[in-house]
Amino acid sequence: RGGGADGWEQIGARPVSIDEERVFAGRAFPMTLSPLLSGRTTLTEWAAEHRETLLQLVRENGAVLLRGFGGMETPQGLSDFVMGLRLEEFGMGCSAAPRTEVAPGVFTANEAPPQEKIPFHHEMAQCEDKPAFLFFYCEFPAQTGGATPIIPSNAVATHLREAHPAVAHRLAARGIRYARTLPAQDDPLSPIGKSWRTSFNTDTRQGAEAAMAAAGTTWRWHGNGDLYTETKQMPALVVDGRSGKEMFYNAVIAAITGWEDGRNDPLKAIRYGDGEELDGEAVAALIETGEWMAAHRVAFAWQSGDVLIIDNQAAMHSRETFTPPRRILASLWGEALRRPEGRAEPARQSSR
């Protein structure tokens, strides 16, 4: 895949550098691909033809930015693109973010107000089921700000281990629980404002309780119809079965710095897996880790037509504040489907 001019010529694309990229473990992050000859084929056609190579590059690099390809000017275009990659369908129910579906499998990105930062996280790390691949498409960028910063998860885990070894050990050994109060109705002014009705796709308390019981979630109803939830024990650090690297595979930074609204106190959003509150040392270490991530993130300026593909096991993402208008679309998918003739696609092992 690549590996020289001939290899890239065979797939009709080549890696290019962007000003904002950084080098992690000897690799440019993200990998950025552009067509060798613009206008010869649409991105959808190119990706369908070179599906296995593209998905493997995402796995190897954690994130791939596709820039300069044409033929995807609408939400339906993004839908056609991701459908052509033949990935397992993935539901959006557990996502905390308010979103609107604009085409099959395509949603607005988190609709939190533009003045709200969305901290780093692995998508739906607080959920039982997590997407394997994330797709972000820039229909048009913000006037100012509005980047979708990314960072390799292994780099974050390594920093935590080196800077806060005792806290890393406790988090790895004890795991974590996520605590959040869901509103009775969607709250578009909150970055975590998805209601329990939307989250569990039900209008009844009984339906919500059945879904929570199945997931091992405990709950408590408030008198106003809001719902307090606490997940079962979940890992904070995970070894990726494909690479053997440890990942900071969670939504802890997002929770303790960003799960804040009239219903939620971010400092109470995370507990140890055994139910105990995080100690002061752990909170301070996680806040410092969030600051380290902000200093080492890659925050490239979106260009219209850009597509960013993220391996959700290997890279974390966030969102900067921005001056509207801005239109970034998102699509979340599972693993690669097997070929129609029954031969498997390249294996993508995972410890999650």
XYZ file of N, CA, C and O in Angstrom, residues 78-255:
712
model
N -22.059 11.869 0.779
C -21.337 11.203 1.866
C -21.960 9.843 2.153
O -21.248 8.866 2.398
N -23.273 9.773 2.113
C -23.955 8.496 2.335
C -23.528 7.468 1.297
O -23.202 6.315 1.628
N -23.497 7.869 0.039
C -23.071 6.950 -1.022
C -21.630 6.500 -0.800
O -21.286 5.328 -1.024
N -20.778 7.419 -0.371
C -19.365 7.111 -0.137
C -19.210 6.042 0.943
O -18.531 5.025 0.747
N -19.836 6.254 2.102
C -19.659 5.294 3.191
C -20.363 3.974 2.885
O -19.871 2.899 3.258
N -21.507 4.019 2.203
C -22.186 2.779 1.838
C -21.300 1.926 0.929
O -21.286 0.698 1.020
N -20.536 2.578 0.069
C -19.670 1.853 -0.847
C -18.511 1.146 -0.176
O -17.893 0.257 -0.771
N -18.213 1.519 1.075
C -17.114 0.874 1.796
C -17.544 -0.422 2.468
O -16.707 -1.127 3.034
N -18.837 -0.725 2.464
C -19.366 -1.991 2.984
C -18.901 -2.247 4.414
O -18.105 -3.141 4.694
N -19.449 -1.453 5.322
C -19.161 -1.584 6.742
C -20.440 -1.978 7.476
O -21.545 -1.772 6.982
N -20.286 -2.542 8.650
C -21.449 -2.903 9.449
C -22.202 -1.647 9.872
O -21.592 -0.653 10.279
N -23.531 -1.697 9.782
C -24.335 -0.569 10.228
C -24.181 -0.377 11.726
O -23.971 -1.333 12.477
N -24.303 0.872 12.153
C -24.126 1.179 13.574
C -25.191 2.179 14.012
O -25.414 3.192 13.353
N -25.853 1.900 15.115
C -26.900 2.774 15.624
C -26.349 3.934 16.423
O -25.272 3.858 17.002
N -27.095 5.031 16.467
C -26.653 6.253 17.138
C -27.274 6.428 18.525
O -27.043 7.423 19.185
N -28.072 5.459 18.974
C -28.867 5.676 20.173
C -28.075 6.070 21.398
O -28.489 6.943 22.155
N -26.931 5.434 21.653
C -26.200 5.673 22.898
C -25.426 6.987 22.906
O -24.988 7.446 23.947
N -25.233 7.590 21.755
C -24.498 8.857 21.705
C -25.172 9.902 22.577
O -26.390 10.048 22.580
N -24.361 10.636 23.344
C -24.910 11.679 24.212
C -25.242 12.950 23.451
O -25.954 13.814 23.957
N -24.736 13.060 22.223
C -24.833 14.317 21.492
C -26.158 14.437 20.749
O -26.634 13.478 20.155
N -26.756 15.644 20.757
C -27.920 15.881 19.899
C -27.487 15.959 18.443
O -26.537 16.648 18.101
N -28.175 15.214 17.557
C -27.822 15.167 16.140
C -29.098 15.086 15.310
O -30.148 14.684 15.802
N -28.971 15.414 14.032
C -30.083 15.328 13.100
C -29.653 14.500 11.899
O -28.601 14.769 11.307
N -30.437 13.489 11.513
C -30.100 12.691 10.341
C -30.461 13.476 9.089
O -31.578 13.973 8.950
N -29.511 13.584 8.156
C -29.716 14.387 6.944
C -29.665 13.559 5.668
O -30.002 14.056 4.595
N -29.214 12.294 5.777
C -29.193 11.343 4.671
C -28.995 9.982 5.307
O -28.603 9.895 6.476
N -29.262 8.894 4.601
C -29.095 7.572 5.204
C -27.699 7.373 5.793
O -26.688 7.442 5.090
N -27.643 7.158 7.116
C -26.378 6.937 7.782
C -25.551 8.183 8.012
O -24.416 8.089 8.486
N -26.078 9.357 7.717
C -25.333 10.613 7.825
C -26.082 11.567 8.751
O -27.285 11.783 8.587
N -25.342 12.131 9.707
C -25.929 13.004 10.711
C -25.142 14.306 10.793
O -23.978 14.378 10.392
N -25.779 15.322 11.332
C -25.005 16.493 11.710
C -24.043 16.079 12.811
O -24.329 15.174 13.601
N -22.881 16.705 12.859
C -21.993 16.493 13.992
C -22.668 17.095 15.225
O -23.719 17.734 15.128
N -22.080 16.864 16.382
C -22.664 17.343 17.644
C -23.191 18.766 17.487
O -22.460 19.681 17.094
N -24.472 18.950 17.761
C -25.124 20.239 17.549
C -25.022 21.165 18.761
O -25.815 22.101 18.895
N -24.068 20.917 19.635
C -23.858 21.801 20.775
C -23.563 23.212 20.286
O -23.016 23.403 19.188
N -23.920 24.231 21.059
C -23.700 25.611 20.635
C -22.246 25.869 20.235
O -21.333 25.261 20.792
N -22.016 26.749 19.271
C -20.660 26.966 18.758
C -19.674 27.487 19.791
O -18.470 27.307 19.632
N -20.177 28.130 20.855
C -19.268 28.629 21.886
C -18.845 27.540 22.870
O -18.016 27.772 23.742
N -19.386 26.320 22.710
C -19.062 25.209 23.594
C -17.968 24.351 22.969
O -18.122 23.837 21.864
N -16.848 24.168 23.681
C -15.846 23.214 23.240
C -16.330 21.805 23.556
O -16.995 21.574 24.563
N -15.999 20.871 22.702
C -16.258 19.464 22.976
C -14.906 18.807 23.222
O -14.065 18.760 22.329
N -14.654 18.329 24.446
C -13.324 17.794 24.774
C -13.031 16.469 24.077
O -13.910 15.836 23.487
N -11.777 16.029 24.182
C -11.335 14.796 23.552
C -12.059 13.570 24.111
O -12.288 13.458 25.313
N -12.358 12.642 23.214
C -12.997 11.392 23.610
C -12.896 10.385 22.470
O -12.669 10.736 21.317
N -13.034 9.119 22.822
C -13.339 8.083 21.846
C -14.848 8.037 21.725
O -15.565 8.022 22.731
N -15.341 8.001 20.509
C -16.780 8.056 20.294
C -17.495 6.909 21.008
O -17.167 5.747 20.846
N -18.460 7.290 21.867
C -19.313 6.349 22.590
C -18.515 5.390 23.472
O -18.943 4.254 23.714
N -17.371 5.823 23.977
C -16.595 4.951 24.872
C -17.382 4.584 26.115
O -17.094 3.577 26.771
N -18.376 5.416 26.468
C -19.195 5.143 27.650
C -20.316 4.154 27.362
O -21.091 3.812 28.253
N -20.393 3.660 26.131
C -21.488 2.784 25.710
C -21.013 1.336 25.629
O -19.823 1.047 25.501
N -21.969 0.440 25.653
C -21.655 -0.982 25.512
C -21.103 -1.271 24.121
O -20.130 -2.010 23.969
N -21.723 -0.722 23.098
C -21.269 -0.898 21.722
C -20.673 0.404 21.213
O -21.242 1.482 21.427
N -19.533 0.289 20.536
C -18.825 1.463 20.035
C -18.612 1.341 18.533
O -18.405 0.247 18.018
N -18.626 2.451 17.820
C -18.338 2.375 16.387
C -16.867 2.081 16.133
O -15.995 2.441 16.922
N -16.594 1.423 15.020
C -15.214 1.141 14.630
C -14.611 2.285 13.837
O -13.438 2.623 14.010
N -15.427 2.880 12.953
C -14.934 3.944 12.084
C -15.831 5.174 12.209
O -17.063 5.060 12.270
N -15.196 6.350 12.214
C -15.900 7.631 12.209
C -15.548 8.355 10.916
O -14.382 8.387 10.512
N -16.550 8.945 10.299
C -16.351 9.739 9.090
C -16.865 11.148 9.350
O -18.005 11.329 9.790
N -16.030 12.140 9.095
C -16.442 13.536 9.185
C -16.247 14.183 7.814
O -15.184 14.037 7.199
N -17.256 14.894 7.372
C -17.227 15.534 6.051
C -17.498 17.025 6.223
O -18.450 17.422 6.892
N -16.645 17.849 5.613
C -16.808 19.301 5.692
C -17.582 19.792 4.482
O -17.048 19.825 3.369
N -18.833 20.170 4.713
C -19.621 20.788 3.648
C -19.165 22.233 3.454
O -18.928 22.665 2.337
N -19.024 22.964 4.565
C -18.353 24.264 4.518
C -17.809 24.574 5.902
O -18.420 24.270 6.921
N -16.588 25.141 5.964
C -15.940 25.403 7.251
C -16.485 26.652 7.925
O -17.188 27.465 7.297
N -16.141 26.804 9.193
C -16.542 27.990 9.950
C -15.759 29.204 9.476
O -14.696 29.094 8.853
N -16.284 30.382 9.798
C -15.556 31.617 9.491
C -14.251 31.664 10.270
O -13.203 32.030 9.733
N -14.314 31.291 11.550
C -13.116 31.168 12.379
C -13.300 29.961 13.288
O -14.419 29.621 13.685
N -12.177 29.293 13.639
C -12.241 28.153 14.539
C -12.913 26.964 13.889
O -12.911 26.790 12.670
N -13.495 26.099 14.742
C -14.275 24.991 14.235
C -13.503 23.767 13.814
O -14.054 22.881 13.158
N -12.223 23.675 14.180
C -11.458 22.473 13.849
C -12.003 21.276 14.621
O -12.700 21.416 15.634
N -11.671 20.096 14.142
C -11.971 18.840 14.833
C -10.628 18.232 15.241
O -10.081 17.390 14.528
N -10.049 18.677 16.353
C -8.714 18.203 16.728
C -8.690 16.696 16.973
O -9.673 16.105 17.440
N -7.560 16.074 16.654
C -7.379 14.642 16.832
C -6.035 14.381 17.499
O -5.123 15.218 17.447
N -5.914 13.202 18.103
C -4.658 12.818 18.743
C -4.627 11.296 18.860
O -5.675 10.679 19.097
N -3.461 10.665 18.670
C -3.385 9.209 18.839
C -3.605 8.828 20.304
O -2.988 9.391 21.217
N -4.460 7.857 20.531
C -4.794 7.457 21.891
C -3.602 6.845 22.623
O -3.449 7.011 23.832
N -2.754 6.128 21.892
C -1.586 5.528 22.530
C -0.647 6.583 23.089
O -0.028 6.386 24.151
N -0.525 7.728 22.402
C 0.325 8.801 22.905
C -0.207 9.330 24.232
O 0.571 9.665 25.135
N -1.523 9.383 24.370
C -2.128 9.858 25.618
C -1.900 8.849 26.727
O -1.540 9.211 27.857
N -2.091 7.561 26.431
C -1.860 6.522 27.437
C -0.409 6.534 27.900
O -0.126 6.393 29.103
N 0.516 6.718 26.960
C 1.936 6.760 27.318
C 2.230 7.946 28.229
O 2.958 7.821 29.226
N 1.653 9.108 27.918
C 1.849 10.266 28.780
C 1.311 10.016 30.179
O 1.981 10.324 31.177
N 0.112 9.461 30.273
C -0.468 9.197 31.599
C 0.410 8.231 32.390
O 0.657 8.451 33.587
N 0.880 7.181 31.761
C 1.747 6.211 32.435
C 3.041 6.864 32.935
O 3.525 6.558 34.037
N 3.617 7.746 32.107
C 4.903 8.342 32.471
C 4.758 9.481 33.467
O 5.576 9.618 34.384
N 3.720 10.294 33.319
C 3.560 11.472 34.181
C 2.807 11.165 35.471
O 3.044 11.815 36.493
N 1.908 10.178 35.430
C 1.065 9.884 36.597
C 0.937 8.374 36.763
O -0.162 7.812 36.642
N 2.037 7.693 37.049
C 2.006 6.219 37.055
C 1.038 5.624 38.083
O 0.385 4.617 37.797
N 0.937 6.227 39.256
C 0.053 5.669 40.279
C -1.409 5.775 39.857
O -2.198 4.839 40.036
N -1.764 6.919 39.287
C -3.143 7.102 38.821
C -3.435 6.164 37.659
O -4.504 5.535 37.597
N -2.491 6.040 36.730
C -2.681 5.123 35.603
C -2.896 3.701 36.100
O -3.752 2.969 35.583
N -2.134 3.317 37.107
C -2.281 1.966 37.654
C -3.666 1.770 38.261
O -4.308 0.731 38.027
N -4.144 2.746 39.014
C -5.467 2.615 39.625
C -6.560 2.558 38.565
O -7.494 1.749 38.655
N -6.458 3.409 37.557
C -7.475 3.412 36.512
C -7.475 2.088 35.738
O -8.541 1.547 35.415
N -6.283 1.565 35.457
C -6.198 0.303 34.727
C -6.745 -0.853 35.560
O -7.411 -1.752 35.035
N -6.464 -0.836 36.858
C -6.866 -1.945 37.722
C -8.346 -1.900 38.092
O -9.009 -2.938 38.184
N -8.862 -0.682 38.316
C -10.220 -0.561 38.853
C -11.266 -0.201 37.810
O -12.469 -0.366 38.039
N -10.825 0.295 36.661
C -11.779 0.713 35.653
C -12.543 1.944 36.104
O -12.209 2.590 37.109
N -13.596 2.268 35.363
C -14.359 3.483 35.639
C -15.846 3.226 35.410
O -16.242 2.233 34.801
N -16.657 4.136 35.916
C -18.086 4.195 35.633
C -18.408 5.627 35.204
O -17.821 6.583 35.722
N -19.350 5.755 34.275
C -19.792 7.068 33.814
C -21.160 7.364 34.431
O -22.060 6.520 34.403
N -21.308 8.579 34.976
C -22.578 8.997 35.574
C -23.097 10.222 34.827
O -22.353 11.185 34.597
N -24.357 10.168 34.434
C -24.921 11.284 33.669
C -26.432 11.328 33.866
O -27.089 10.292 33.943
N -26.970 12.533 33.945
C -28.414 12.722 34.003
C -28.916 13.124 32.635
O -28.454 14.108 32.055
N -29.846 12.345 32.098
C -30.431 12.589 30.779
C -31.741 13.348 30.944
O -32.557 13.007 31.810
N -31.977 14.368 30.138
C -33.232 15.115 30.243
C -34.409 14.315 29.700
O -34.243 13.351 28.952
N -35.608 14.760 30.085
C -36.817 14.101 29.597
C -37.052 14.403 28.120
O -37.608 13.592 27.389
N -36.614 15.593 27.683
C -36.729 16.003 26.280
C -35.360 16.464 25.784
O -34.540 16.939 26.573
N -35.111 16.333 24.492
C -33.832 16.772 23.938
C -33.559 18.225 24.290
O -34.440 19.084 24.196
N -32.312 18.496 24.684
C -31.887 19.849 25.045
C -30.813 20.296 24.057
O -29.638 19.963 24.217
N -31.167 21.054 23.026
C -30.192 21.431 21.997
C -29.135 22.414 22.485
O -28.142 22.639 21.786
N -29.320 22.973 23.672
C -28.343 23.924 24.197
C -27.225 23.236 24.983
O -26.290 23.904 25.436
N -27.307 21.935 25.142
C -26.301 21.194 25.900
C -25.554 20.240 24.987
O -26.166 19.565 24.145
N -24.212 20.117 25.153
C -23.451 19.152 24.356
C -23.773 17.710 24.720
O -23.403 16.785 23.985
N -24.442 17.500 25.859
C -24.861 16.157 26.270
C -26.372 16.161 26.493
O -26.886 15.536 27.419
N -27.081 16.842 25.607
C -28.496 17.099 25.820
C -29.455 16.099 25.206
O -30.664 16.355 25.162
N -28.956 14.963 24.734
C -29.888 13.975 24.171
C -30.739 13.382 25.280
O -30.238 12.952 26.327
N -32.029 13.332 25.082
C -32.959 12.860 26.101
C -32.909 11.342 26.227
O -32.418 10.631 25.343
N -33.464 10.841 27.335
C -33.528 9.390 27.487
C -34.489 8.788 26.464
O -34.294 7.655 26.027
N -35.486 9.545 26.053
C -36.409 9.036 25.031
C -35.680 8.786 23.713
O -35.844 7.741 23.065
N -34.858 9.760 23.309
C -34.104 9.603 22.069
C -33.001 8.571 22.226
O -32.763 7.747 21.340
N -32.339 8.595 23.368
C -31.220 7.677 23.600
C -31.654 6.223 23.539
O -30.956 5.372 22.966
N -32.805 5.922 24.132
C -33.268 4.534 24.192
C -34.370 4.232 23.188
O -34.917 3.131 23.184
N -34.684 5.232 22.345
C -35.680 5.047 21.295
C -36.995 4.509 21.858
O -37.553 3.520 21.372
N -37.477 5.151 22.899
C -38.718 4.738 23.546
C -39.407 5.950 24.158
O -38.746 6.940 24.496
N -40.703 5.873 24.302
C -41.462 6.939 24.966
C -41.865 6.549 26.378
O -42.527 7.324 27.067
N -41.492 5.349 26.810
C -41.937 4.879 28.118
C -40.763 4.629 29.053
O -39.667 4.252 28.616
N -41.019 4.818 30.327
C -39.997 4.509 31.323
C -39.664 3.020 31.312
O -38.506 2.631 31.505
N -40.676 2.204 31.086
C -40.438 0.767 31.061
C -39.470 0.392 29.944
O -38.585 -0.459 30.127
N -39.620 1.024 28.775
C -38.712 0.747 27.673
C -37.289 1.172 27.990
O -36.324 0.462 27.674
N -37.138 2.338 28.614
C -35.808 2.811 29.005
C -35.190 1.891 30.044
O -34.002 1.550 29.973
N -35.979 1.466 31.010
C -35.461 0.601 32.070
C -35.030 -0.758 31.525
O -34.020 -1.326 31.953
N -35.762 -1.271 30.550
C -35.380 -2.548 29.942
C -34.036 -2.428 29.231
O -33.176 -3.314 29.332
N -33.834 -1.318 28.515
C -32.573 -1.113 27.809
C -31.420 -0.936 28.802
O -30.322 -1.475 28.590
N -31.643 -0.195 29.880
C -30.587 0.008 30.863
C -30.243 -1.282 31.591
O -29.062 -1.582 31.838
N -31.253 -2.060 31.937
C -31.004 -3.330 32.609
C -30.179 -4.258 31.732
O -29.255 -4.940 32.195
N -30.480 -4.271 30.432
C -29.735 -5.125 29.507
C -28.276 -4.705 29.408
O -27.398 -5.540 29.179
N -28.007 -3.402 29.579
C -26.633 -2.887 29.473
C -25.897 -2.884 30.807
O -24.729 -2.500 30.864
N -26.560 -3.286 31.880
C -25.922 -3.266 33.193
C -25.855 -1.893 33.821
O -25.086 -1.664 34.753
N -26.664 -0.967 33.319
C -26.702 0.399 33.836
C -27.665 0.486 35.019
O -28.745 -0.105 34.989
N -27.273 1.205 36.065
C -28.187 1.494 37.163
C -28.773 2.884 36.944
O -28.191 3.714 36.245
N -29.945 3.146 37.562
C -30.625 4.398 37.274
C -31.468 4.865 38.452
O -31.756 4.120 39.378
N -31.852 6.134 38.336
C -32.750 6.748 39.324
C -33.547 7.829 38.616
O -32.975 8.685 37.929
N -34.850 7.779 38.732
C -35.714 8.777 38.113
C -35.833 10.006 38.995
O -35.944 9.903 40.221
N -35.810 11.184 38.368
C -36.061 12.433 39.076
C -37.539 12.800 38.935
O -38.216 12.362 37.993
N -38.012 13.612 39.853
C -39.411 13.985 39.854
C -39.846 14.728 38.609
O -41.017 14.670 38.220
N -38.905 15.428 37.959
C -39.261 16.199 36.754
C -39.184 15.376 35.473
O -39.341 15.906 34.374
N -38.920 14.069 35.605
C -38.844 13.207 34.431
C -37.447 12.973 33.905
O -37.263 12.151 33.003
N -36.442 13.694 34.444
C -35.063 13.434 34.055
C -34.612 12.090 34.617
O -35.218 11.548 35.552
N -33.515 11.558 34.074
C -33.071 10.213 34.421
C -31.582 10.208 34.750
O -30.750 10.527 33.899
N -31.243 9.840 35.982
C -29.843 9.677 36.384
C -29.399 8.261 36.026
O -30.080 7.279 36.350
N -28.245 8.153 35.344
C -27.735 6.841 34.941
C -26.286 6.676 35.394
O -25.520 7.643 35.459
N -25.931 5.439 35.689
C -24.549 5.103 36.021
C -24.220 3.783 35.340
O -24.896 2.773 35.554
N -23.203 3.801 34.489
C -22.872 2.612 33.712
C -22.281 1.526 34.607
O -21.885 1.770 35.743
N -22.188 0.347 34.055
C -21.427 -0.708 34.712
C -19.940 -0.371 34.637
O -19.539 0.608 33.988
N -19.119 -1.155 35.296
C -17.675 -0.953 35.238
C -17.172 -1.081 33.801
O -17.535 -2.007 33.078
N -16.352 -0.119 33.386
C -15.781 -0.129 32.044
C -14.285 0.160 32.128
O -13.812 0.764 33.099
N -13.519 -0.273 31.128
C -12.074 -0.025 31.170
C -11.737 1.430 30.902
O -12.465 2.127 30.190
N -10.629 1.872 31.461
C -10.105 3.207 31.171
C -8.895 3.129 30.244
O -8.641 4.048 29.466
N -8.158 2.050 30.341
C -6.993 1.803 29.489
C -7.172 0.432 28.851
O -7.482 -0.542 29.543
N -6.978 0.358 27.549
C -7.255 -0.860 26.791
C -6.071 -1.157 25.887
O -5.523 -0.251 25.252
N -5.663 -2.425 25.820
C -4.614 -2.827 24.889
C -5.274 -3.205 23.564
O -6.153 -4.069 23.519
N -4.865 -2.540 22.509
C -5.382 -2.812 21.171
C -4.833 -4.163 20.709
O -3.623 -4.336 20.577
N -5.722 -5.100 20.473
C -5.293 -6.437 20.089
C -4.590 -6.504 18.753
O -3.907 -7.481 18.455
N -4.721 -5.488 17.915
C -4.062 -5.488 16.619
C -2.606 -5.077 16.734
O -1.723 -5.655 16.105
N -2.339 -4.036 17.509
C -0.989 -3.471 17.591
C -0.263 -3.827 18.880
O 0.959 -3.693 18.959
N -1.006 -4.250 19.907
C -0.406 -4.487 21.212
C -0.144 -3.220 21.997
O 0.410 -3.267 23.099
N -0.572 -2.067 21.459
C -0.352 -0.787 22.134
C -1.496 -0.485 23.097
O -2.648 -0.827 22.843
N -1.155 0.175 24.188
C -2.168 0.573 25.152
C -2.827 1.869 24.715
O -2.156 2.811 24.282
N -4.148 1.912 24.816
C -4.920 3.079 24.408
C -5.644 3.680 25.613
O -6.073 2.962 26.511
N -5.766 4.984 25.591
C -6.548 5.706 26.605
C -7.997 5.695 26.126
O -8.569 6.722 25.778
N -8.567 4.488 26.106
C -9.829 4.275 25.411
C -11.013 4.562 26.334
O -11.548 3.668 27.000
N -11.416 5.819 26.359
C -12.488 6.231 27.259
C -13.004 7.605 26.846
O -12.556 8.190 25.864
N -13.941 8.106 27.623
C -14.441 9.470 27.445
C -14.241 10.270 28.722
O -14.997 11.197 29.023
N -13.211 9.928 29.483
C -12.999 10.527 30.804
C -12.724 12.018 30.707
O -13.300 12.815 31.472
N -11.831 12.427 29.815
C -11.493 13.844 29.708
C -12.725 14.643 29.304
O -13.009 15.718 29.844
N -13.471 14.111 28.348
C -14.710 14.791 27.937
C -15.667 14.914 29.113
O -16.304 15.953 29.304
N -15.769 13.850 29.915
C -16.730 13.853 31.014
C -16.352 14.854 32.102
O -17.183 15.661 32.539
